[in-house]
Coordinates of C-alpha atoms in Angstrom, one line a residue:
Chain A
V19 CA 29.2 114.1 134.4
R20 CA 29.1 111.6 137.2
V21 CA 32.4 109.7 136.4
D22 CA 35.4 111.5 134.5
A23 CA 38.4 110.3 132.8
G24 CA 40.3 107.8 134.6
H25 CA 37.7 105.6 135.2
D26 CA 36.5 102.3 132.8
C27 CA 33.6 105.0 131.6
A28 CA 32.5 108.5 131.3
V29 CA 28.5 109.4 133.0
V30 CA 26.9 112.1 131.2
H31 CA 23.2 112.8 131.4
G32 CA 22.9 111.1 134.9
T33 CA 22.5 107.3 133.0
Q34 CA 24.5 107.0 129.8
A35 CA 27.8 105.4 130.5
L36 CA 30.5 106.0 127.6
T37 CA 34.1 104.4 126.7
A38 CA 36.1 104.3 124.1
D39 CA 38.9 102.1 122.6
T40 CA 41.7 102.4 120.2
M41 CA 43.3 99.2 118.8
V42 CA 46.5 99.5 116.6
A43 CA 48.1 97.4 113.8
G44 CA 51.6 96.5 115.0
I45 CA 50.5 97.1 118.8
H46 CA 47.7 95.4 119.9
F47 CA 47.4 92.7 117.0
D48 CA 49.8 91.4 114.7
D49 CA 49.9 89.9 111.0
Q50 CA 49.2 87.2 112.2
T51 CA 45.8 88.0 113.9
P52 CA 42.7 87.2 111.5
A53 CA 40.9 90.3 110.7
E54 CA 37.8 89.2 111.6
D55 CA 39.0 89.1 115.2
V56 CA 40.7 92.4 115.1
G57 CA 36.9 93.6 114.4
Y58 CA 35.2 91.2 117.0
K59 CA 37.9 92.5 119.6
V60 CA 37.4 96.1 119.2
V61 CA 33.7 95.9 120.0
A62 CA 34.5 93.5 123.2
V63 CA 36.7 95.5 124.8
S64 CA 34.6 98.3 124.9
V65 CA 31.5 95.9 126.1
S66 CA 33.9 95.3 129.1
D67 CA 34.4 98.9 130.2
L68 CA 30.6 99.4 130.4
G69 CA 30.2 96.1 132.1
A70 CA 32.8 97.1 134.5
A71 CA 30.4 100.3 135.2
R72 CA 27.4 98.4 135.5
A73 CA 25.8 99.6 131.8
R74 CA 23.9 98.0 129.4
P75 CA 25.7 98.1 126.0
E76 CA 23.5 100.0 123.7
W77 CA 25.4 102.0 120.8
M78 CA 28.7 102.4 118.7
L79 CA 30.6 104.9 116.4
L80 CA 33.5 103.5 114.8
A81 CA 36.5 104.7 113.1
L82 CA 38.7 103.1 110.8
T83 CA 41.8 104.0 109.7
C84 CA 43.1 101.9 106.4
P85 CA 44.7 101.3 103.7
G86 CA 41.6 100.9 101.5
P87 CA 38.7 98.4 101.1
G88 CA 39.3 94.8 100.5
P89 CA 39.2 91.3 102.4
W90 CA 40.5 92.4 104.8
V91 CA 38.0 95.3 105.8
D92 CA 35.6 93.0 105.1
A93 CA 36.4 90.2 107.2
F94 CA 37.5 92.9 109.8
T95 CA 33.6 94.0 109.3
R96 CA 31.8 90.8 109.5
G97 CA 33.7 90.3 113.1
V98 CA 32.4 93.4 114.3
A99 CA 28.8 92.5 113.5
D100 CA 29.4 89.1 115.2
A101 CA 30.5 91.2 118.4
C102 CA 27.5 94.1 117.9
A103 CA 25.0 90.8 117.8
R104 CA 26.5 88.5 121.0
F105 CA 26.3 92.0 123.3
G106 CA 23.3 93.7 122.0
V107 CA 25.5 96.6 120.6
Y108 CA 23.7 99.0 117.7
L109 CA 26.3 100.1 115.3
V110 CA 25.1 104.1 114.4
G111 CA 27.8 105.2 112.5
G112 CA 31.9 106.3 112.6
D113 CA 34.2 107.5 110.3
V114 CA 36.4 105.5 107.7
T115 CA 39.5 107.3 106.6
R116 CA 43.4 106.1 104.7
G117 CA 46.0 105.5 106.4
D118 CA 48.8 103.5 105.8
R119 CA 48.5 101.2 109.2
V120 CA 45.2 100.3 110.5
V121 CA 43.9 102.0 113.6
V122 CA 40.4 101.4 115.0
T123 CA 38.9 103.2 117.7
S124 CA 35.3 101.9 118.5
T125 CA 33.3 104.5 121.1
L126 CA 30.4 102.5 123.3
G127 CA 27.4 104.4 124.8
G128 CA 25.4 102.3 127.3
A129 CA 22.7 102.8 130.2
L130 CA 23.7 101.9 133.5
V131 CA 21.6 99.6 135.3
A132 CA 22.3 101.1 139.0
E133 CA 24.5 103.8 140.5
P134 CA 27.7 103.6 138.1
R135 CA 30.0 101.2 139.9
T136 CA 33.9 102.8 139.5
R137 CA 37.1 101.5 141.2
S138 CA 36.9 103.7 144.3
G139 CA 34.3 101.9 146.4
A140 CA 36.5 99.2 147.8
R141 CA 37.2 98.7 151.8
P142 CA 39.9 97.5 153.5
G143 CA 38.3 94.0 154.4
D144 CA 36.4 93.6 151.6
E145 CA 37.6 90.3 149.2
L146 CA 39.1 90.4 146.3
W147 CA 37.8 88.5 143.5
V148 CA 38.5 87.7 139.5
T149 CA 36.7 85.8 137.0
G150 CA 38.2 83.8 134.7
T151 CA 42.0 82.8 134.8
P152 CA 44.4 85.5 134.3
G153 CA 47.0 85.1 132.1
L154 CA 45.4 83.4 129.6
A155 CA 45.1 85.7 127.4
G156 CA 48.8 86.6 127.9
A157 CA 49.5 82.6 127.1
G158 CA 48.0 83.6 123.8
W159 CA 51.1 86.0 122.9
M160 CA 53.6 85.0 125.4
S161 CA 53.8 81.7 123.9
A162 CA 56.1 80.5 121.4
R163 CA 53.4 77.9 120.1
P164 CA 50.2 79.2 122.1
S165 CA 46.9 76.4 122.6
A166 CA 43.7 77.3 120.3
E167 CA 41.9 78.0 124.0
A168 CA 45.1 80.5 124.9
L169 CA 45.0 82.0 121.2
R170 CA 40.9 82.4 121.6
A171 CA 41.2 84.2 124.8
L172 CA 43.5 87.2 122.9
R173 CA 41.5 87.2 120.0
R174 CA 37.8 86.5 120.7
P175 CA 37.5 87.8 124.8
V176 CA 34.5 87.2 126.4
P177 CA 33.7 89.7 129.1
P178 CA 31.3 88.6 131.7
L179 CA 29.0 91.2 130.9
A180 CA 25.9 89.5 132.2
F181 CA 27.1 88.6 135.5
A182 CA 28.9 92.4 135.7
L183 CA 25.3 93.8 135.1
A184 CA 24.0 91.7 137.9
L185 CA 26.7 92.0 140.2
D186 CA 25.2 93.9 143.2
A187 CA 27.5 93.0 146.0
A188 CA 30.6 94.4 144.4
T189 CA 31.9 97.6 146.1
A190 CA 34.5 98.5 143.0
A191 CA 35.4 97.1 140.0
M192 CA 37.5 97.9 136.8
D193 CA 38.0 95.4 133.7
L194 CA 41.0 93.2 133.5
S195 CA 42.8 94.8 130.7
D196 CA 46.4 95.1 131.1
G197 CA 46.9 92.6 134.1
L198 CA 46.6 91.9 137.4
A199 CA 49.9 93.6 138.1
S200 CA 48.9 96.8 136.6
D201 CA 45.4 96.5 137.3
L202 CA 45.2 96.2 141.0
P203 CA 47.8 98.9 141.9
R204 CA 44.9 101.5 140.1
L205 CA 41.8 99.7 141.6
C206 CA 43.8 100.3 145.0
A207 CA 44.5 103.6 144.5
A208 CA 41.5 104.9 143.5
S209 CA 40.1 103.6 146.5
G210 CA 42.8 104.5 148.8
V211 CA 43.1 101.2 149.9
G212 CA 45.8 98.2 149.7
A213 CA 45.7 95.1 148.7
R214 CA 47.2 91.2 149.9
L215 CA 47.2 89.1 146.7
D216 CA 47.2 85.1 147.9
A217 CA 49.4 83.2 144.9
A218 CA 47.6 80.2 146.3
L219 CA 44.4 81.4 145.3
L220 CA 45.0 82.5 142.1
P221 CA 43.5 80.2 139.6
L222 CA 45.8 78.8 137.0
H223 CA 45.1 77.7 133.3
P224 CA 46.1 74.8 132.1
D225 CA 48.1 77.0 129.4
V226 CA 49.1 79.3 132.2
A227 CA 51.0 76.9 134.8
A228 CA 52.7 75.4 131.3
E229 CA 54.6 78.8 130.6
P230 CA 58.0 79.2 132.2
D231 CA 56.8 81.2 134.8
P232 CA 53.3 80.8 135.4
L233 CA 53.3 83.2 138.1
R234 CA 54.5 86.1 135.5
C235 CA 52.2 85.1 133.5
A236 CA 48.9 84.9 135.7
L237 CA 50.4 88.7 137.0
A238 CA 51.3 90.7 134.4
G239 CA 49.9 89.2 131.2
G240 CA 46.8 91.5 129.6
D241 CA 44.0 91.3 127.5
D242 CA 42.1 89.2 129.8
Y243 CA 39.0 91.6 129.9
E244 CA 37.6 90.0 132.7
L245 CA 36.7 91.7 135.7
L246 CA 38.3 92.5 138.6
F247 CA 36.3 93.5 141.5
T248 CA 35.7 93.8 145.7
A249 CA 32.5 92.7 147.6
P250 CA 32.3 92.3 151.5
P251 CA 32.7 88.7 153.1
G252 CA 29.8 86.7 152.8
A253 CA 28.6 88.0 149.7
A254 CA 27.2 85.0 147.6
I255 CA 29.8 85.3 144.8
E256 CA 30.2 82.1 143.5
A257 CA 26.4 81.1 143.4
L258 CA 26.1 84.3 141.1
A259 CA 29.1 83.2 139.2
Q260 CA 27.2 79.7 138.7
A261 CA 24.2 81.3 137.7
Y262 CA 26.0 83.0 135.0
G263 CA 28.5 80.6 134.1
V264 CA 31.0 82.4 134.6
Q265 CA 34.5 81.2 137.0
A266 CA 34.9 83.6 140.1
H267 CA 37.4 83.2 142.5
R268 CA 38.7 84.9 145.2
I269 CA 42.3 86.0 145.2
G270 CA 43.1 87.7 148.0
A271 CA 41.5 90.8 150.5
I272 CA 41.7 94.7 150.3
T273 CA 44.1 96.0 153.2
R274 CA 45.0 99.6 154.5
D275 CA 47.7 99.8 152.1
G276 CA 50.7 98.6 150.4
I277 CA 50.3 95.7 147.8
A278 CA 51.1 92.2 149.0
L279 CA 52.1 88.8 147.3
V280 CA 51.6 86.1 150.1
G281 CA 52.7 82.7 149.4
A282 CA 55.2 83.6 146.6
D283 CA 57.4 86.1 145.8
W284 CA 57.1 88.6 142.9
P285 CA 57.9 87.3 139.9
A286 CA 61.5 89.6 139.1
P287 CA 63.1 92.3 138.2
A288 CA 59.9 94.1 136.7
F289 CA 58.1 93.9 140.5
A290 CA 60.5 94.7 142.4
H291 CA 58.7 97.8 142.9
F292 CA 55.6 95.8 144.5
S293 CA 57.6 94.1 147.4
E294 CA 59.3 98.2 148.1
R295 CA 55.5 99.3 148.8
A296 CA 54.2 96.3 150.2
Chain B
V5 CA 17.8 105.1 116.6
R6 CA 16.7 108.1 114.1
V7 CA 18.9 109.0 112.4
D8 CA 21.7 106.4 111.0
A9 CA 24.9 106.2 109.5
G10 CA 25.2 108.0 106.2
H11 CA 24.0 111.8 107.8
D12 CA 26.5 113.2 109.4
C13 CA 25.4 112.3 112.6
A14 CA 23.4 109.5 114.5
V15 CA 20.3 110.0 117.4
V16 CA 20.0 107.8 119.8
H17 CA 17.2 108.4 122.9
G18 CA 15.5 110.8 120.8
T19 CA 17.3 113.9 121.3
Q20 CA 20.8 112.6 121.9
A21 CA 23.3 113.2 118.2
L22 CA 26.7 111.5 117.9
T23 CA 29.6 111.6 115.7
A24 CA 32.6 110.4 115.2
D25 CA 35.7 111.7 112.9
T26 CA 39.1 110.6 112.5
M27 CA 42.1 112.9 111.4
V28 CA 45.6 111.1 110.1
A29 CA 49.1 112.5 109.8
G30 CA 49.8 112.5 106.3
I31 CA 46.7 112.2 104.8
H32 CA 44.6 114.7 106.7
F33 CA 47.5 117.0 108.1
D34 CA 51.2 117.4 107.2
D35 CA 54.2 117.6 109.2
Q36 CA 53.9 121.7 108.6
T37 CA 50.5 122.1 110.5
P38 CA 51.0 122.8 114.2
A39 CA 50.0 120.3 116.5
E40 CA 47.8 122.8 118.3
D41 CA 46.0 123.5 115.6
V42 CA 45.3 119.3 114.6
G43 CA 44.1 119.1 118.2
Y44 CA 41.2 121.9 117.3
K45 CA 40.2 120.8 114.2
V46 CA 40.0 117.5 115.2
V47 CA 36.9 119.3 117.9
A48 CA 35.8 121.5 115.5
V49 CA 35.4 118.9 112.7
S50 CA 33.1 117.2 114.8
V51 CA 31.0 120.5 116.1
S52 CA 30.3 121.2 112.1
D53 CA 28.6 117.6 112.4
L54 CA 26.7 118.2 115.3
G55 CA 25.6 122.2 114.0
A56 CA 24.4 120.2 110.9
A57 CA 22.2 118.3 112.9
R58 CA 21.1 121.0 114.7
A59 CA 22.6 119.7 118.0
R60 CA 24.2 121.5 120.6
P61 CA 27.5 120.0 121.7
E62 CA 27.9 118.6 124.8
W63 CA 30.5 115.7 125.5
M64 CA 33.6 114.5 123.8
L65 CA 35.3 111.2 124.0
L66 CA 39.5 111.8 122.5
A67 CA 41.3 108.6 121.3
L68 CA 45.3 109.9 120.4
T69 CA 47.4 107.1 118.5
C70 CA 51.1 109.0 118.6
P71 CA 54.6 108.0 119.3
G72 CA 54.8 108.9 123.2
P73 CA 54.2 112.0 125.7
G74 CA 56.1 114.9 124.9
P75 CA 55.7 118.6 123.5
W76 CA 53.6 117.6 120.5
V77 CA 50.9 115.8 122.6
D78 CA 51.0 118.8 125.1
A79 CA 50.9 121.2 121.9
F80 CA 47.8 118.7 120.7
T81 CA 46.0 119.1 123.8
R82 CA 46.0 122.8 124.5
G83 CA 44.6 122.8 120.8
V84 CA 41.8 120.5 121.9
A85 CA 41.2 122.4 125.4
D86 CA 40.7 125.4 123.0
A87 CA 38.1 124.4 120.7
C88 CA 36.2 122.9 123.9
A89 CA 36.0 126.0 125.7
R90 CA 35.0 127.7 122.4
F91 CA 32.5 125.5 121.1
G92 CA 31.0 124.1 124.7
V93 CA 32.5 121.1 124.8
Y94 CA 33.1 118.6 127.8
L95 CA 36.0 116.1 127.4
V96 CA 35.0 113.5 129.5
G97 CA 37.1 111.1 128.6
G98 CA 39.1 108.8 126.1
D99 CA 41.9 106.3 125.3
V100 CA 45.7 107.2 124.2
T101 CA 47.5 104.6 122.7
R102 CA 51.3 104.1 120.8
G103 CA 51.7 104.1 117.2
D104 CA 54.3 105.6 114.7
R105 CA 51.8 108.2 113.2
V106 CA 49.6 110.1 114.4
V107 CA 45.8 109.4 114.6
V108 CA 43.1 111.1 116.2
T109 CA 39.3 110.5 116.5
S110 CA 37.1 112.9 118.2
T111 CA 33.6 111.4 119.5
L112 CA 31.6 114.0 120.1
G113 CA 27.5 113.5 121.5
G114 CA 25.4 116.7 121.5
A115 CA 22.0 117.8 122.6
L116 CA 19.2 118.2 119.7
V117 CA 17.6 121.7 120.0
A118 CA 15.0 120.9 117.3
E119 CA 13.9 117.8 115.2
P120 CA 17.4 116.7 113.5
R121 CA 17.7 118.0 110.3
T122 CA 19.6 115.7 107.5
R123 CA 20.5 115.9 104.4
S124 CA 16.9 114.6 103.3
G125 CA 14.5 117.2 103.4
A126 CA 15.6 119.1 100.2
R127 CA 12.6 120.0 97.8
P128 CA 12.5 121.1 94.5
G129 CA 12.0 124.8 94.4
D130 CA 14.2 125.4 97.4
E131 CA 17.2 127.5 97.2
L132 CA 20.4 126.3 97.8
W133 CA 22.5 128.4 100.2
V134 CA 26.2 128.1 102.1
T135 CA 28.1 129.7 104.4
G136 CA 31.4 130.9 103.8
T137 CA 33.5 131.4 101.1
P138 CA 33.7 127.7 99.4
G139 CA 37.0 126.4 98.7
L140 CA 39.0 129.2 101.3
A141 CA 40.6 126.1 103.4
G142 CA 41.1 124.6 99.9
A143 CA 43.6 127.4 98.7
G144 CA 45.2 126.7 102.0
W145 CA 46.5 123.5 101.2
M146 CA 46.6 123.8 97.4
S147 CA 48.5 127.5 96.9
A148 CA 52.1 127.0 97.4
R149 CA 52.0 129.8 99.1
P150 CA 49.0 130.4 101.1
S151 CA 47.7 133.8 102.9
A152 CA 47.6 134.0 106.5
E153 CA 43.8 134.1 106.3
A154 CA 43.5 130.5 104.3
L155 CA 46.0 128.8 105.8
R156 CA 43.7 129.6 109.6
A157 CA 40.4 128.4 107.2
L158 CA 42.3 125.5 106.9
R159 CA 43.7 124.7 110.3
R160 CA 41.3 126.9 112.3
P161 CA 37.6 126.1 111.0
V162 CA 34.9 128.2 112.7
P163 CA 31.9 125.8 112.0
P164 CA 28.7 128.4 112.2
L165 CA 27.9 126.5 115.2
A166 CA 25.1 129.2 116.8
F167 CA 23.9 130.1 113.2
A168 CA 23.3 126.3 112.3
L169 CA 21.4 125.9 115.6
A170 CA 19.3 128.9 115.2
L171 CA 18.3 128.4 111.5
D172 CA 14.9 127.1 111.4
A173 CA 14.3 127.6 107.8
A174 CA 16.6 125.1 106.7
T175 CA 14.8 121.9 104.9
A176 CA 18.3 120.3 104.3
A177 CA 21.7 120.9 105.9
M178 CA 24.7 119.1 105.5
D179 CA 28.4 120.3 106.5
L180 CA 30.8 121.0 103.3
S181 CA 33.7 118.8 103.9
D182 CA 34.8 117.4 101.0
G183 CA 33.9 120.4 98.7
L184 CA 30.7 121.5 96.9
A185 CA 31.5 119.2 94.1
S186 CA 31.5 116.5 96.2
D187 CA 28.8 117.2 98.9
L188 CA 26.0 119.0 96.9
P189 CA 25.4 115.1 95.0
R190 CA 25.5 113.5 98.6
L191 CA 22.5 116.4 99.6
C192 CA 20.8 115.9 96.2
A193 CA 20.8 111.9 96.5
A194 CA 19.9 111.9 100.0
S195 CA 16.5 114.0 99.4
G196 CA 15.8 112.8 95.9
V197 CA 16.2 115.8 93.7
G198 CA 18.5 117.7 91.7
A199 CA 20.0 121.3 91.9
R200 CA 21.2 124.3 89.6
L201 CA 24.4 125.5 90.6
D202 CA 24.5 128.9 89.7
A203 CA 28.3 129.7 89.1
A204 CA 27.8 133.5 89.1
L205 CA 26.3 133.5 92.6
L206 CA 29.7 131.7 94.3
P207 CA 31.0 134.0 96.5
L208 CA 34.6 133.9 95.7
H209 CA 37.4 134.7 98.4
P210 CA 40.5 136.8 97.2
D211 CA 42.7 133.9 97.7
V212 CA 40.1 131.6 95.6
A213 CA 40.1 133.6 93.0
A214 CA 43.7 134.3 92.7
E215 CA 43.8 130.1 92.5
P216 CA 45.0 129.4 89.1
D217 CA 41.7 127.7 88.4
P218 CA 39.1 129.4 91.1
L219 CA 36.2 127.9 90.1
R220 CA 38.0 124.1 90.4
C221 CA 39.1 125.4 93.8
A222 CA 35.6 126.9 95.1
L223 CA 33.9 123.7 93.6
A224 CA 36.3 120.9 94.9
G225 CA 38.2 122.3 97.7
G226 CA 37.3 121.0 100.9
D227 CA 37.7 120.9 104.6
D228 CA 35.6 124.5 104.5
Y229 CA 33.2 123.2 107.7
E230 CA 30.7 125.8 106.4
L231 CA 26.9 124.8 106.4
L232 CA 25.3 123.7 103.0
F233 CA 21.7 123.9 103.3
T234 CA 18.4 124.4 101.0
A235 CA 15.4 126.9 102.4
P236 CA 12.5 127.9 100.5
P237 CA 12.1 131.2 99.3
G238 CA 11.7 134.0 101.2
A239 CA 12.9 132.7 104.5
A240 CA 14.9 135.8 106.3
I241 CA 18.3 133.4 105.5
E242 CA 20.1 136.8 105.4
A243 CA 19.5 138.7 108.1
L244 CA 19.5 135.5 110.5
A245 CA 22.8 134.9 109.2
Q246 CA 23.7 138.6 109.7
A247 CA 22.7 138.4 113.6
Y248 CA 25.0 135.5 113.8
G249 CA 28.0 137.8 112.2
V250 CA 28.3 134.7 109.5
Q251 CA 28.1 135.2 105.6
A252 CA 25.9 133.5 103.6
H253 CA 24.9 133.0 100.3
R254 CA 22.6 131.8 97.9
I255 CA 24.1 130.2 95.3
G256 CA 21.7 128.4 92.9
A257 CA 18.1 126.0 93.5
I258 CA 16.9 122.4 94.0
T259 CA 15.6 121.0 90.9
R260 CA 14.0 117.6 90.1
D261 CA 17.3 115.9 88.8
G262 CA 20.5 116.5 87.3
I263 CA 23.3 118.6 88.9
A264 CA 23.9 121.7 86.7
L265 CA 26.2 124.6 86.7
V266 CA 25.3 127.3 85.5
G267 CA 27.2 130.2 83.8
A268 CA 30.4 128.4 83.3
D269 CA 31.8 125.0 82.7
W270 CA 32.5 121.9 84.8
P271 CA 36.5 122.3 85.4
A272 CA 37.6 119.5 83.7
P273 CA 38.6 116.4 83.8
A274 CA 37.8 115.3 87.3
F275 CA 33.9 116.7 86.8
A276 CA 32.8 115.5 83.2
H277 CA 30.6 113.3 85.3
F278 CA 28.6 116.0 86.6
S279 CA 28.0 116.7 83.3
E280 CA 26.8 113.4 82.1
R281 CA 23.9 113.8 84.9
A282 CA 23.0 117.4 84.2

């Protein structure tokens, strides 16, 4: 075992990366979420973890707890199959149990395509990068009338798997699942470094810009399943991103300590603790 | 992938066996079940699957959905650690999510110590064997006043792992999780054979014998996590069992088709369909 709990994946037998993710009805999705999207997403979120660690997805065990068979389960299963086909995952088994509320856990295994990449390799002077537009999925659940695009980002996330596997230059990476404001401090803590986020560099999707507090949405909106990573200055990140059809934006830099936001105030009040630390 | 869904384990990468099991509060355990026993058992039931397939447990990912931190989770975690230490399992990661009812999924990986053993190798003329005393765990939940021993069988099952790994002679095996009346037909269907169960050979634990319908308890009581297996006549099963401190009993034989009970009537009415098939 080389990488242990606390990272996106565990690694066993040298090259086998492992990750598990649970989605709970009423917590991670609501009654409005199509069952097919729940099935798709529970696979995609684990693919996102494997990509961050630089492992190509191989197999999945799926544990489904639900009230019983029926159209919901049929649609859920179609979504699982969609995602498995899209990301090259082979469903090898699992368990189905009865329960009054849907709980679903995906356990995915994948083969490392290089040394495992963790959250702990960032160094002061590295650039800080993100794929996609942070907060778009968040706009999908925060907005009273989300756009089709924001809803799609929320329900059908497409982790940048091929890009993540090809990304040699990154010194540290993690998938963006809880939002920048939660995930960046984790990456910094794991690496023993700080970061400076530049508000002017944050790519704001029109749906995020249309939110009452766009910066809050971009920083606190979770569920993006994009890649947050660090790389030395001069790495050809944008060219690689373009080659893989992925948006990548430099949003700041790694520093010695503290997490600072430049060009804006932290959205109040939930973010007060960042100002104190910065 | 060599063994697929429908068996106790999947096998990937030639020698890596995989299994997942879910336990749901109110379904698989009740309010009276100590949290420590829930933690122990969710590991043990997956160890049981690996043993049946002849894989030595190695790692586990644990997915816990629960209302939040507290004494229940602390005790649960102690039970998980107990079982991991006992069966040689290394907890490498997982996911913790919030939900109003406890749902826990263990995903275990193990290394095959020989060719994977499935449910499908039984041949007419093979003897039918079982470890332990079927129905004892069932007596633990069916009885109004279960004995300490029956409760222990229910809450702290000890799958015969070392014996299962050493058992070269078995032609087919599965773990006994839903009771003989459910599991034996599965083994027979997978192997394309029938079976003759001899009521006089069924080992009746005193707690099972004390039930209102002992035969029903022995046949329908689930949760034993013992081994049901077939072996050619003359295999030195009893000597091997003795060497590993396991009780093994020959309870019948494999036939061409049908599932017959000899020396007793099928407990009515739930078992009527067996008589029809026999």
